[in-house]
Amino acid sequence: MTKTYEGIFENGYVVFKEAPEIPKNSKVKVIFEEKDIKKPAEKRKLGTMKGNFKISDDFDEPLKELKDYM
């Protein structure tokens, strides 16, 4: 039977997140996983979409459809 427990390797010892419930002198396998290293996000270049959209001159005016509610 195989059971999996998580922990951290510090100063030559494995420190478990929870106490394993296993018999003494049990055979174990240890797998070391590397920490995920996140790359910093690339900064966005401003103005790349300039000229691709046209906003009408009356964009901020009240909508005709909502006239009865105002």
XYZ file of N, CA and C in Angstrom:
210
model
N 0.845 -1.171 0.000
C 0.000 0.000 0.000
C 0.896 1.242 0.000
N 0.453 2.280 -0.700
C 1.207 3.524 -0.783
C 0.382 4.660 -0.198
N 0.989 5.468 0.627
C 0.360 6.672 1.175
C 1.259 7.847 0.834
N 0.655 8.981 0.572
C 1.413 10.173 0.217
C 1.257 11.225 1.309
N 2.377 11.794 1.724
C 2.381 12.864 2.712
C 3.218 14.010 2.169
N 2.801 15.237 2.448
C 3.552 16.405 1.993
C 4.380 16.965 3.134
N 5.486 17.563 2.778
C 6.345 18.186 3.766
C 7.376 19.066 3.091
N 8.275 19.607 3.893
C 9.333 20.478 3.395
C 10.664 19.947 3.910
N 11.667 19.943 3.050
C 13.004 19.499 3.420
C 13.776 20.702 3.943
N 14.146 20.679 5.242
C 14.874 21.781 5.861
C 16.018 21.238 6.707
N 17.192 21.789 6.525
C 18.362 21.443 7.347
C 18.599 19.938 7.439
N 18.418 19.225 6.356
C 18.687 17.790 6.342
C 17.558 16.927 6.853
N 16.411 17.523 7.177
C 15.266 16.762 7.686
C 14.026 17.060 6.859
N 13.115 16.093 6.808
C 11.822 16.308 6.173
C 10.833 16.667 7.273
N 10.218 17.842 7.156
C 9.215 18.294 8.119
C 7.855 18.115 7.454
N 7.050 17.189 7.988
C 5.746 16.886 7.404
C 4.714 17.934 7.804
N 3.754 18.178 6.905
C 2.654 19.084 7.213
C 1.727 18.465 8.248
N 1.635 17.151 8.246
C 0.839 16.428 9.241
C 1.608 15.163 9.609
N 1.362 14.667 10.790
C 2.088 13.481 11.254
C 1.629 12.251 10.478
N 2.554 11.536 9.828
C 2.167 10.339 9.083
C 1.772 9.201 10.027
N 0.717 8.507 9.659
C 0.259 7.360 10.448
C 0.737 6.086 9.760
N 1.982 5.712 10.036
C 2.582 4.534 9.412
C 3.315 3.728 10.478
N 3.471 2.434 10.255
C 4.221 1.614 11.216
C 5.700 1.995 11.232
N 6.357 1.772 12.364
C 7.793 2.046 12.455
C 8.547 1.152 11.480
N 9.707 1.618 11.060
C 10.582 0.897 10.131
C 9.926 0.639 8.777
N 9.027 1.538 8.359
C 8.393 1.400 7.046
C 9.358 1.846 5.955
N 9.286 1.201 4.811
C 10.091 1.581 3.656
C 9.483 2.855 3.064
N 10.326 3.812 2.705
C 9.832 5.076 2.160
C 10.551 5.408 0.856
N 9.894 6.221 0.035
C 10.489 6.804 -1.166
C 10.317 8.310 -1.039
N 11.346 9.054 -1.364
C 11.296 10.509 -1.252
C 11.453 11.099 -2.643
N 10.541 11.987 -3.007
C 10.591 12.678 -4.294
C 10.692 14.171 -3.997
N 11.719 14.821 -4.524
C 11.879 16.252 -4.325
C 11.282 16.985 -5.523
N 10.391 17.934 -5.245
C 9.778 18.742 -6.295
C 10.342 20.148 -6.218
N 10.656 20.698 -7.379
C 11.160 22.064 -7.412
C 10.010 23.038 -7.216
N 10.316 24.153 -6.580
C 9.303 25.190 -6.399
C 8.985 25.794 -7.756
N 7.721 26.185 -7.940
C 7.342 26.877 -9.161
C 7.926 28.285 -9.118
N 8.685 28.609 -10.127
C 9.269 29.942 -10.208
C 8.478 30.720 -11.248
N 7.791 31.749 -10.784
C 6.978 32.551 -11.694
C 7.832 33.650 -12.311
N 7.729 33.749 -13.613
C 8.414 34.831 -14.301
C 7.590 36.103 -14.114
N 8.250 37.229 -13.937
C 7.474 38.468 -13.850
C 6.795 38.731 -15.192
N 5.570 39.193 -15.119
C 4.813 39.462 -16.343
C 5.497 40.575 -17.135
N 5.493 40.410 -18.439
C 6.081 41.445 -19.280
C 5.181 42.669 -19.244
N 5.798 43.832 -19.174
C 5.019 45.064 -19.142
C 4.375 45.282 -20.502
N 3.130 45.731 -20.457
C 2.409 45.982 -21.704
C 2.858 47.305 -22.312
N 2.938 47.302 -23.606
C 3.312 48.515 -24.308
C 2.040 49.319 -24.564
N 2.018 50.549 -24.089
C 0.836 51.390 -24.243
C 0.691 51.869 -25.684
N -0.568 51.983 -26.115
C -0.855 52.547 -27.424
C -0.821 51.574 -28.580
N -0.741 50.277 -28.313
C -0.639 49.318 -29.416
C -1.944 49.188 -30.199
N -3.074 49.549 -29.614
C -4.363 49.444 -30.313
C -4.848 50.799 -30.832
N -4.014 51.816 -30.718
C -4.406 53.154 -31.151
C -4.772 53.146 -32.637
N -5.924 53.752 -32.937
C -6.375 53.840 -34.320
C -7.217 52.662 -34.772
N -7.375 51.639 -33.946
C -8.163 50.471 -34.331
C -9.636 50.592 -33.952
N -9.983 51.572 -33.116
C -11.363 51.729 -32.667
C -11.805 53.163 -32.864
N -13.101 53.329 -33.164
C -13.679 54.660 -33.324
C -14.831 54.774 -32.346
N -14.794 55.781 -31.483
C -15.878 56.031 -30.537
C -16.660 57.223 -31.071
N -17.982 57.062 -31.136
C -18.813 58.131 -31.689
C -18.764 59.358 -30.782
N -19.038 60.514 -31.373
C -18.966 61.776 -30.634
C -20.017 61.858 -29.531
N -21.151 61.157 -29.694
C -22.216 61.217 -28.679
C -22.148 60.030 -27.701
N -20.991 59.469 -27.516
C -20.819 58.291 -26.660
C -21.315 58.531 -25.235
N -21.073 59.709 -24.689
C -21.449 60.002 -23.308
C -22.874 60.543 -23.164
N -23.584 60.713 -24.244
C -24.957 61.227 -24.183
C -25.907 60.138 -23.680
N -27.018 60.546 -23.025
C -28.000 59.552 -22.554
C -28.586 58.762 -23.734
N -28.891 57.496 -23.510
C -29.462 56.646 -24.553
C -30.940 56.952 -24.743
N -31.392 56.963 -26.003
C -32.801 57.212 -26.312
C -33.685 56.149 -25.675
N -33.210 54.927 -25.641
C -33.985 53.815 -25.106
C -34.278 53.972 -23.612
N -33.489 54.760 -22.910
C -33.672 54.930 -21.465
C -34.320 56.268 -21.107
N -34.826 56.974 -22.115
C -35.417 58.297 -21.906
C -36.555 58.251 -20.887
N -37.394 57.208 -20.918
C -38.545 57.107 -20.015
C -38.129 56.898 -18.557
N -36.933 56.463 -18.322
C -36.479 56.164 -16.962
C -35.676 57.304 -16.339
N -35.460 58.362 -17.082
C -34.632 59.460 -16.571
C -35.468 60.668 -16.252
